[in-house]
Coordinates of N, CA and C in Angstrom, one line a residue:
X69 N 39.4 -6.0 16.8 CA 39.9 -5.1 15.9 C 39.0 -4.9 14.7
X70 N 38.8 -3.7 14.3 CA 37.8 -3.3 13.3 C 38.4 -3.3 11.9
X71 N 37.7 -4.0 10.9 CA 38.2 -4.1 9.5 C 37.1 -3.7 8.6
X72 N 37.4 -2.8 7.7 CA 36.4 -2.4 6.7 C 36.7 -3.1 5.3
X73 N 35.6 -3.7 4.8 CA 35.7 -4.3 3.4 C 35.0 -3.5 2.5
X74 N 35.6 -3.0 1.4 CA 35.0 -2.2 0.4 C 35.1 -3.0 -0.9
X75 N 34.0 -3.7 -1.2 CA 34.0 -4.6 -2.3 C 32.6 -4.7 -2.9
X76 N 32.4 -4.6 -4.2 CA 31.1 -4.6 -4.8 C 30.5 -6.0 -5.1
X77 N 31.4 -7.0 -5.1 CA 31.0 -8.4 -5.2 C 30.4 -8.9 -3.9
X78 N 29.1 -9.0 -3.8 CA 28.4 -9.3 -2.6 C 28.8 -10.6 -2.0
X79 N 28.9 -11.7 -2.9 CA 29.3 -13.0 -2.4 C 30.7 -13.0 -1.8
X80 N 31.6 -12.4 -2.5 CA 33.0 -12.4 -2.1 C 33.1 -11.6 -0.8
X81 N 32.4 -10.4 -0.8 CA 32.5 -9.6 0.4 C 31.9 -10.3 1.7
X82 N 30.8 -10.9 1.5 CA 30.2 -11.6 2.7 C 31.0 -12.8 3.1
X83 N 31.6 -13.5 2.1 CA 32.4 -14.6 2.5 C 33.7 -14.2 3.3
X84 N 34.3 -13.1 2.9 CA 35.5 -12.6 3.6 C 35.0 -12.2 5.0
X85 N 33.9 -11.4 5.0 CA 33.4 -10.9 6.3 C 33.1 -12.0 7.3
X86 N 32.5 -13.1 6.8 CA 32.2 -14.2 7.7 C 33.4 -14.9 8.2
X87 N 34.4 -15.0 7.3 CA 35.7 -15.7 7.7 C 36.4 -14.8 8.8
X88 N 36.4 -13.5 8.5 CA 37.1 -12.6 9.5 C 36.4 -12.5 10.8
X89 N 35.1 -12.6 10.8 CA 34.3 -12.5 12.0 C 34.5 -13.8 12.8
X90 N 34.8 -14.9 12.2 CA 35.1 -16.1 12.9 C 36.4 -16.0 13.6
X91 N 37.3 -15.1 13.2 CA 38.6 -14.9 13.8 C 38.5 -13.8 14.9
X92 N 37.3 -13.3 15.1 CA 37.2 -12.3 16.2 C 37.2 -10.8 15.7
X93 N 37.3 -10.6 14.4 CA 37.3 -9.2 13.9 C 35.9 -8.6 13.9
X94 N 35.8 -7.3 14.2 CA 34.6 -6.6 13.9 C 34.6 -6.1 12.5
X95 N 33.7 -6.6 11.7 CA 33.7 -6.4 10.2 C 32.7 -5.4 9.8
X96 N 33.1 -4.4 9.0 CA 32.2 -3.4 8.4 C 32.2 -3.7 6.9
X97 N 31.1 -3.5 6.2 CA 31.0 -3.8 4.8 C 30.4 -2.6 4.0
X98 N 31.1 -2.4 2.8 CA 30.6 -1.3 1.9 C 30.6 -1.9 0.5
X99 N 29.6 -1.6 -0.3 CA 29.5 -2.1 -1.6 C 30.0 -1.2 -2.7
X100 N 30.3 0.0 -2.3 CA 30.9 1.0 -3.3 C 31.8 2.0 -2.5
X101 N 32.5 2.8 -3.3 CA 33.4 3.7 -2.7 C 32.9 4.8 -1.8
X102 N 31.7 5.3 -2.2 CA 31.1 6.4 -1.4 C 30.7 5.9 0.0
X103 N 30.1 4.7 0.0 CA 29.7 4.1 1.3 C 31.0 3.7 2.1
X104 N 32.0 3.3 1.4 CA 33.2 2.9 2.1 C 33.9 4.1 2.7
X105 N 34.0 5.2 2.0 CA 34.6 6.4 2.6 C 33.8 6.9 3.7
X106 N 32.5 6.8 3.7 CA 31.7 7.3 4.8 C 32.0 6.4 6.0
X107 N 32.0 5.1 5.9 CA 32.3 4.2 7.0 C 33.7 4.4 7.5
X108 N 34.7 4.7 6.6 CA 36.0 5.0 7.1 C 36.1 6.2 8.0
X109 N 35.4 7.3 7.6 CA 35.4 8.5 8.4 C 34.6 8.3 9.7
X110 N 33.5 7.5 9.6 CA 32.6 7.4 10.8 C 33.2 6.4 11.8
X111 N 33.8 5.3 11.3 CA 34.1 4.2 12.2 C 35.6 4.0 12.5
X112 N 36.5 4.7 11.8 CA 37.9 4.7 12.0 C 38.4 3.2 12.1
X113 N 38.3 2.4 11.1 CA 38.7 1.0 11.1 C 40.2 0.9 11.3
X114 N 40.7 -0.2 11.8 CA 42.1 -0.4 12.0 C 42.8 -1.1 10.7
X115 N 41.9 -1.5 9.8 CA 42.4 -2.1 8.6 C 41.4 -2.0 7.5
X116 N 41.8 -1.9 6.2 CA 40.8 -1.8 5.1 C 41.2 -2.8 4.0
X117 N 40.2 -3.6 3.5 CA 40.3 -4.4 2.3 C 39.6 -3.6 1.2
X118 N 40.3 -3.2 0.2 CA 39.8 -2.3 -0.8 C 39.9 -2.8 -2.2
X119 N 38.7 -3.0 -2.9 CA 38.7 -3.5 -4.3 C 39.1 -2.4 -5.2
X120 N 39.9 -2.7 -6.2 CA 40.4 -1.8 -7.1 C 39.3 -1.3 -8.1
X121 N 38.4 -2.2 -8.4 CA 37.4 -1.9 -9.4 C 36.0 -1.7 -8.8
X122 N 35.7 -0.5 -8.3 CA 34.4 -0.2 -7.7 C 33.4 0.4 -8.7
X123 N 32.1 0.2 -8.5 CA 31.2 0.7 -9.5 C 31.1 2.2 -9.6
X124 N 31.4 3.0 -8.5 CA 31.2 4.4 -8.6 C 32.5 5.2 -8.6
X125 N 33.7 4.6 -8.3 CA 34.9 5.3 -8.4 C 36.1 4.3 -8.5
X126 N 37.3 4.8 -8.8 CA 38.5 4.0 -9.0 C 39.0 3.7 -7.6
X127 N 39.4 2.5 -7.3 CA 40.0 2.2 -6.0 C 41.2 2.9 -5.7
X128 N 42.1 3.1 -6.7 CA 43.3 3.9 -6.5 C 43.0 5.3 -6.0
X129 N 42.0 5.9 -6.6 CA 41.6 7.3 -6.2 C 41.1 7.3 -4.7
X130 N 40.3 6.3 -4.4 CA 39.8 6.2 -3.0 C 40.9 6.0 -2.0
X131 N 41.9 5.2 -2.4 CA 43.0 4.9 -1.6 C 43.8 6.2 -1.3
X132 N 44.0 7.0 -2.3 CA 44.7 8.3 -2.2 C 43.9 9.2 -1.3
X133 N 42.6 9.2 -1.4 CA 41.7 10.1 -0.6 C 41.8 9.7 0.9
X134 N 41.9 8.4 1.2 CA 42.0 7.9 2.6 C 43.4 8.3 3.1
X135 N 44.4 8.2 2.2 CA 45.7 8.6 2.7 C 45.9 10.1 3.0
X136 N 45.0 10.9 2.6 CA 45.1 12.3 2.9 C 44.9 12.6 4.4
X137 N 44.3 11.6 5.1 CA 44.1 11.8 6.6 C 44.4 10.6 7.4
X138 N 44.9 9.5 6.8 CA 45.1 8.3 7.7 C 46.2 7.4 7.0
X139 N 46.9 6.7 7.9 CA 47.9 5.7 7.5 C 47.4 4.3 7.9
X140 N 46.0 4.2 7.9 CA 45.5 2.9 8.2 C 45.9 1.8 7.2
X141 N 46.3 0.6 7.6 CA 46.8 -0.4 6.7 C 45.7 -0.7 5.6
X142 N 46.1 -0.7 4.4 CA 45.1 -1.0 3.2 C 45.7 -2.1 2.4
X143 N 44.8 -3.2 2.2 CA 45.1 -4.3 1.4 C 44.3 -4.2 0.1
X144 N 44.9 -4.0 -1.0 CA 44.2 -3.8 -2.3 C 43.8 -5.1 -2.9
X145 N 42.6 -5.3 -3.4 CA 42.1 -6.5 -4.0 C 41.7 -6.1 -5.5
X146 N 42.1 -7.0 -6.4 CA 41.8 -6.7 -7.8 C 41.7 -8.0 -8.6
X147 N 40.8 -7.9 -9.7 CA 40.7 -9.1 -10.6 C 41.7 -8.9 -11.8
X148 N 42.4 -7.8 -11.8 CA 43.3 -7.5 -13.0 C 44.7 -8.0 -12.6
X149 N 45.2 -9.0 -13.3 CA 46.5 -9.5 -13.0 C 47.6 -8.9 -13.9
X150 N 47.8 -7.6 -13.7 CA 48.8 -6.9 -14.5 C 49.8 -6.1 -13.5
X151 N 51.0 -6.2 -13.9 CA 52.0 -5.5 -13.1 C 51.8 -4.0 -12.9
X152 N 51.3 -3.4 -14.0 CA 51.1 -1.9 -13.9 C 50.0 -1.6 -12.9
X153 N 49.0 -2.5 -12.8 CA 47.9 -2.3 -11.8 C 48.5 -2.4 -10.4
X154 N 49.4 -3.4 -10.2 CA 50.0 -3.5 -8.9 C 50.8 -2.3 -8.5
X155 N 51.6 -1.8 -9.5 CA 52.4 -0.7 -9.2 C 51.5 0.5 -8.9
X156 N 50.4 0.7 -9.6 CA 49.6 1.9 -9.4 C 48.9 1.8 -8.0
X157 N 48.5 0.5 -7.6 CA 47.9 0.3 -6.3 C 48.8 0.7 -5.2
X158 N 50.0 0.2 -5.3 CA 51.0 0.5 -4.2 C 51.4 1.9 -4.2
X159 N 51.5 2.5 -5.4 CA 51.9 3.9 -5.5 C 50.8 4.8 -5.0
X160 N 49.5 4.4 -5.0 CA 48.4 5.2 -4.5 C 48.4 5.2 -2.9
X161 N 49.2 4.3 -2.3 CA 49.2 4.3 -0.9 C 48.9 2.9 -0.2
X162 N 48.5 1.9 -1.1 CA 48.2 0.6 -0.5 C 49.4 0.0 0.1
X163 N 49.2 -0.8 1.1 CA 50.3 -1.5 1.8 C 50.6 -2.9 1.2
X164 N 49.6 -3.5 0.6 CA 49.8 -4.8 0.0 C 48.7 -5.0 -1.1
X165 N 48.9 -6.0 -1.9 CA 48.1 -6.2 -3.1 C 47.8 -7.7 -3.3
X166 N 46.6 -8.1 -3.6 CA 46.2 -9.4 -3.9 C 45.4 -9.5 -5.1
X167 N 45.6 -10.5 -5.9 CA 44.9 -10.7 -7.2 C 43.9 -11.8 -7.0
X168 N 42.6 -11.5 -7.5 CA 41.6 -12.5 -7.4 C 41.8 -13.5 -8.6
X169 N 41.4 -14.8 -8.4 CA 40.9 -15.4 -7.1 C 42.0 -15.6 -6.2
X170 N 41.7 -15.6 -4.9 CA 42.7 -15.8 -3.9 C 42.2 -16.7 -2.8
X171 N 43.0 -17.3 -2.0 CA 42.6 -18.1 -0.8 C 42.3 -17.1 0.4
X172 N 41.2 -17.3 1.0 CA 40.8 -16.5 2.1 C 41.8 -16.7 3.3
X173 N 42.3 -17.9 3.4 CA 43.3 -18.2 4.4 C 44.5 -17.4 4.2
X174 N 45.0 -17.2 3.0 CA 46.2 -16.4 2.7 C 45.8 -15.0 2.9
X175 N 44.7 -14.5 2.5 CA 44.3 -13.1 2.8 C 44.3 -12.8 4.3
X176 N 43.8 -13.7 5.1 CA 43.8 -13.5 6.5 C 45.3 -13.3 7.1
X177 N 46.2 -14.2 6.6 CA 47.5 -14.1 7.0 C 48.2 -12.8 6.6
X178 N 47.9 -12.3 5.3 CA 48.4 -11.1 4.9 C 47.9 -9.9 5.7
X179 N 46.6 -10.0 6.0 CA 45.9 -8.9 6.8 C 46.5 -8.9 8.2
X180 N 46.7 -10.1 8.8 CA 47.3 -10.1 10.2 C 48.7 -9.5 10.2
X181 N 49.4 -9.8 9.1 CA 50.8 -9.2 9.0 C 50.8 -7.7 9.0
X182 N 49.8 -7.1 8.2 CA 49.7 -5.7 8.1 C 49.3 -5.1 9.4
X183 N 48.3 -5.7 10.0 CA 47.8 -5.1 11.3 C 48.8 -5.2 12.4
X184 N 49.6 -6.3 12.4 CA 50.6 -6.4 13.4 C 51.7 -5.4 13.2
X185 N 52.0 -4.9 12.0 CA 53.0 -4.0 11.7 C 52.6 -2.6 11.9
X186 N 51.3 -2.3 11.5 CA 50.9 -0.9 11.5 C 49.6 -0.6 12.2
X187 N 48.9 -1.6 12.6 CA 47.5 -1.4 13.1 C 47.4 -0.6 14.3
X188 N 48.3 -0.9 15.3 CA 48.2 -0.1 16.6 C 48.5 1.3 16.4
X189 N 49.5 1.7 15.6 CA 49.8 3.1 15.4 C 48.6 3.8 14.7
X190 N 48.0 3.1 13.7 CA 46.9 3.7 13.0 C 45.8 3.9 14.0
X191 N 45.5 3.0 14.9 CA 44.4 3.1 15.8 C 44.7 4.2 16.8
X192 N 45.9 4.4 17.2 CA 46.2 5.3 18.3 C 46.1 6.8 17.9
X193 N 46.4 7.1 16.6 CA 46.5 8.5 16.4 C 45.5 9.1 15.4
X194 N 44.5 8.3 14.9 CA 43.5 8.8 14.1 C 42.1 8.5 14.8
X195 N 41.4 9.6 15.1 CA 40.1 9.6 15.7 C 39.1 10.2 14.7
X196 N 37.9 9.7 14.6 CA 36.9 10.3 13.7 C 35.5 10.1 14.2
X197 N 34.6 10.9 13.7 CA 33.2 10.8 13.9 C 32.5 11.7 12.9
X198 N 31.6 11.0 12.1 CA 30.9 11.8 11.0 C 31.9 12.3 10.1
X199 N 31.9 13.6 9.8 CA 32.9 14.3 8.9 C 34.0 14.9 9.6
X200 N 34.2 14.6 10.9 CA 35.3 15.1 11.7 C 36.4 14.0 11.8
X201 N 37.6 14.4 11.5 CA 38.8 13.5 11.6 C 39.9 14.2 12.3
X202 N 40.5 13.5 13.3 CA 41.5 14.1 14.1 C 42.8 13.2 14.0
X203 N 43.9 13.9 13.8 CA 45.2 13.2 13.9 C 45.9 13.7 15.1
X204 N 46.0 12.8 16.1 CA 46.6 13.3 17.4 C 48.1 13.4 17.4
X205 N 48.7 12.8 16.4 CA 50.2 12.9 16.2 C 50.5 14.3 15.6
X206 N 49.8 14.6 14.5 CA 50.0 15.9 13.8 C 49.3 17.1 14.5
X207 N 48.4 16.8 15.5 CA 47.6 17.8 16.2 C 46.9 18.6 15.2
X208 N 46.1 17.9 14.3 CA 45.3 18.5 13.3 C 43.9 18.0 13.3
X209 N 42.9 18.8 12.9 CA 41.5 18.4 12.8 C 41.0 18.8 11.4
X210 N 40.2 17.9 10.8 CA 39.5 18.2 9.6 C 38.0 18.1 9.7
X211 N 37.3 19.0 9.1 CA 35.8 18.9 9.0 C 35.5 18.9 7.5
X212 N 34.8 17.8 7.1 CA 34.5 17.6 5.7 C 35.7 17.8 4.8
X213 N 36.8 17.3 5.2 CA 38.1 17.3 4.5 C 38.8 18.6 4.5
X214 N 38.3 19.6 5.2 CA 38.9 20.9 5.3 C 39.5 21.1 6.7
X215 N 40.8 21.4 6.7 CA 41.5 21.6 8.0 C 40.8 22.7 8.8
X216 N 40.7 22.4 10.1 CA 40.0 23.3 11.0 C 40.9 23.8 12.1
X217 N 41.0 25.1 12.3 CA 41.8 25.6 13.4 C 41.2 25.4 14.7
X218 N 42.0 24.9 15.7 CA 41.6 24.7 17.1 C 42.6 25.3 18.0
X219 N 42.2 25.8 19.1 CA 43.1 26.2 20.2 C 43.5 24.9 20.9
X220 N 44.6 24.9 21.7 CA 45.0 23.7 22.4 C 43.9 23.2 23.3
X221 N 43.2 24.0 24.0 CA 42.1 23.6 24.8 C 41.0 22.9 24.0
X222 N 40.6 23.6 22.9 CA 39.6 23.0 22.1 C 40.0 21.6 21.6
X223 N 41.2 21.5 21.2 CA 41.7 20.2 20.7 C 41.6 19.2 21.7
X224 N 42.0 19.5 23.0 CA 42.0 18.5 24.1 C 40.5 18.1 24.4
X225 N 39.6 19.1 24.3 CA 38.2 18.7 24.6 C 37.7 17.8 23.5
X226 N 37.9 18.2 22.3 CA 37.5 17.4 21.1 C 38.0 16.0 21.2
X227 N 39.3 15.9 21.5 CA 40.0 14.6 21.6 C 39.3 13.7 22.7
X228 N 39.0 14.3 23.8 CA 38.3 13.5 24.9 C 36.9 13.1 24.5
X229 N 36.2 13.9 23.7 CA 34.9 13.5 23.2 C 35.0 12.4 22.3
X230 N 36.0 12.5 21.3 CA 36.1 11.4 20.3 C 36.6 10.1 20.9
X231 N 37.3 10.2 22.0 CA 37.7 8.9 22.7 C 36.6 8.3 23.5
X232 N 35.5 9.1 23.7 CA 34.4 8.6 24.6 C 33.1 8.9 24.0
X233 N 32.9 8.5 22.7 CA 31.7 8.8 21.9 C 30.5 8.1 22.6
X234 N 29.4 8.7 22.5 CA 28.1 8.1 23.0 C 28.1 7.8 24.5
X235 N 29.0 8.5 25.2 CA 29.0 8.3 26.7 C 28.8 9.7 27.4
X236 N 27.9 9.7 28.4 CA 27.6 10.9 29.1 C 28.9 11.2 30.0
X237 N 29.4 12.4 29.8 CA 30.6 12.9 30.5 C 30.2 14.0 31.4
X238 N 30.5 13.9 32.7 CA 30.2 15.0 33.6 C 31.2 16.2 33.4
X239 N 30.8 17.3 33.9 CA 31.7 18.5 33.7 C 33.1 18.2 34.4
X240 N 33.0 17.6 35.6 CA 34.2 17.3 36.3 C 35.1 16.3 35.6
X241 N 34.6 15.3 34.9 CA 35.4 14.4 34.1 C 36.1 15.1 33.0
X242 N 35.4 16.0 32.3 CA 36.0 16.7 31.2 C 37.1 17.7 31.7
X243 N 36.8 18.4 32.8 CA 37.7 19.3 33.4 C 39.0 18.6 33.8
X244 N 38.9 17.5 34.5 CA 40.1 16.7 34.9 C 40.8 16.1 33.8
X245 N 40.1 15.7 32.7 CA 40.8 15.1 31.5 C 41.6 16.2 30.7
X246 N 41.0 17.4 30.6 CA 41.6 18.4 29.8 C 42.6 19.3 30.6
X247 N 42.3 19.5 31.8 CA 43.2 20.3 32.6 C 44.0 19.5 33.7
X248 N 44.0 18.2 33.5 CA 44.6 17.3 34.4 C 44.2 17.5 35.8
X249 N 45.0 17.5 36.8 CA 44.6 17.6 38.2 C 44.2 19.0 38.6
X250 N 44.5 19.9 37.7 CA 44.1 21.3 38.0 C 42.7 21.6 37.6
X251 N 42.0 20.6 37.1 CA 40.6 20.7 36.6 C 39.7 21.2 37.7
X252 N 39.9 20.7 39.0 CA 39.0 21.1 40.1 C 39.2 22.6 40.4
X253 N 40.2 23.2 39.9 CA 40.4 24.6 40.2 C 39.9 25.5 39.1
X254 N 39.5 24.9 38.0 CA 39.0 25.7 36.8 C 37.5 26.0 36.9
X255 N 37.2 27.2 36.6 CA 35.8 27.6 36.6 C 35.0 26.9 35.5
X256 N 33.9 26.2 35.8 CA 33.1 25.5 34.8 C 32.7 26.4 33.7
X257 N 32.6 27.7 33.9 CA 32.3 28.6 32.8 C 33.3 28.6 31.7
X258 N 34.6 28.3 32.1 CA 35.7 28.2 31.1 C 35.4 27.0 30.2
X259 N 34.9 25.9 30.7 CA 34.5 24.8 29.9 C 33.4 25.1 28.9
X260 N 32.4 25.8 29.5 CA 31.2 26.1 28.6 C 31.6 27.0 27.5
X261 N 32.5 28.0 27.8 CA 32.9 28.9 26.7 C 33.7 28.2 25.6
X262 N 34.6 27.3 26.0 CA 35.4 26.5 25.0 C 34.5 25.6 24.2
X263 N 33.5 25.0 24.9 CA 32.6 24.1 24.1 C 31.7 24.9 23.2
X264 N 31.3 26.1 23.6 CA 30.6 27.0 22.7 C 31.4 27.3 21.5
X265 N 32.7 27.6 21.6 CA 33.6 27.9 20.5 C 33.7 26.7 19.6
X266 N 33.9 25.5 20.2 CA 34.0 24.3 19.5 C 32.8 24.0 18.6
X267 N 31.6 24.2 19.2 CA 30.4 24.0 18.5 C 30.3 24.9 17.2
X268 N 30.7 26.1 17.4 CA 30.7 27.0 16.2 C 31.5 26.5 15.1
X269 N 32.6 25.8 15.4 CA 33.5 25.3 14.4 C 33.1 24.0 13.7
X270 N 32.4 23.1 14.5 CA 32.1 21.8 14.0 C 30.6 21.6 13.7
X271 N 29.7 22.4 14.3 CA 28.3 22.1 14.1 C 27.7 23.0 12.9
X272 N 26.8 22.4 12.2 CA 26.2 23.2 11.1 C 25.3 24.2 11.7
X273 N 24.6 23.9 12.8 CA 23.8 24.9 13.5 C 24.1 24.7 15.0
X274 N 25.0 25.6 15.5 CA 25.5 25.5 16.9 C 24.3 25.6 18.0
X275 N 23.2 26.2 17.6 CA 22.1 26.3 18.5 C 21.3 25.0 18.6
X276 N 21.5 24.1 17.6 CA 20.9 22.8 17.6 C 22.0 21.7 17.2
X277 N 22.9 21.5 18.1 CA 24.1 20.7 17.9 C 23.8 19.3 17.5
X278 N 24.5 18.8 16.5 CA 24.4 17.4 16.1 C 25.3 16.5 16.9
X279 N 26.5 17.0 17.2 CA 27.5 16.2 17.9 C 27.5 16.4 19.4
X280 N 27.8 17.6 19.9 CA 28.0 17.9 21.3 C 26.7 18.3 21.9
X281 N 26.0 17.3 22.6 CA 24.7 17.6 23.2 C 24.9 17.9 24.7
X282 N 24.2 18.8 25.2 CA 24.2 19.1 26.7 C 23.3 18.2 27.4
X283 N 23.8 17.6 28.5 CA 22.9 16.8 29.4 C 22.7 17.7 30.6
X284 N 21.6 18.4 30.7 CA 21.4 19.4 31.8 C 21.6 18.8 33.2
X285 N 22.3 19.6 33.9 CA 22.6 19.2 35.3 C 23.7 18.2 35.5
X286 N 24.2 17.6 34.3 CA 25.3 16.6 34.4 C 26.5 17.0 33.7
X287 N 26.4 17.2 32.3 CA 27.5 17.5 31.5 C 27.2 17.4 30.0
X288 N 27.9 16.6 29.3 CA 27.8 16.6 27.8 C 27.9 15.2 27.3
X289 N 27.5 15.0 26.1 CA 27.7 13.7 25.4 C 28.0 14.0 23.9
X290 N 29.0 13.3 23.4 CA 29.3 13.4 21.9 C 28.4 12.3 21.3
X291 N 27.4 12.7 20.6 CA 26.5 11.7 20.0 C 26.9 11.4 18.6
X292 N 27.2 10.1 18.4 CA 27.6 9.6 17.0 C 26.4 8.8 16.5
X293 N 25.8 9.2 15.4 CA 24.7 8.5 14.8 C 25.2 7.4 13.9
X294 N 24.8 6.2 14.2 CA 25.2 5.0 13.5 C 24.3 4.7 12.4

């Protein structure tokens, strides 16, 4: 399970990361809000540890920004032991709140509780890559935080790409995934037309796509730059 730590204290961040990695978590680290939000969009973590006092932005503001597109479990961390800060943190969308200094063992237990309650739902319905975010429950897509209109077919194609990032997908695989068993009866030109329309909506330059690359003679790949 993937956890993102957004914390400017390098020693604390790395200590938590090491402890979580020992428990089998895949850990992502960010030292400021801007980097943390980029990793949230790019990596779609199943849990977030978010420091309230970041050097470039307020943690409450970042929490609200994340909540615009995701219900991923968020555990807020702060050095300020004030009731008003806890209320603000929870009001901004955080699921739990811990005051520094704290026991890493207790933090792990609190995180496990959050992920057990909400993690699978958050994982299942939010897909993202770069500045593209998809909510499969709401059937909505955002590009650079702006909602993007998609046809049902375009949505299905995009969903299949986001579920299979950095994998070469044949035309037949995509046809069968999007049109179910009827895919073998669908003209491949229909797929090409829909992908062309999708590129116009998500690519800065559709003639030189960043995300949807054509693999000549085979199919396509959604390329996510790490």
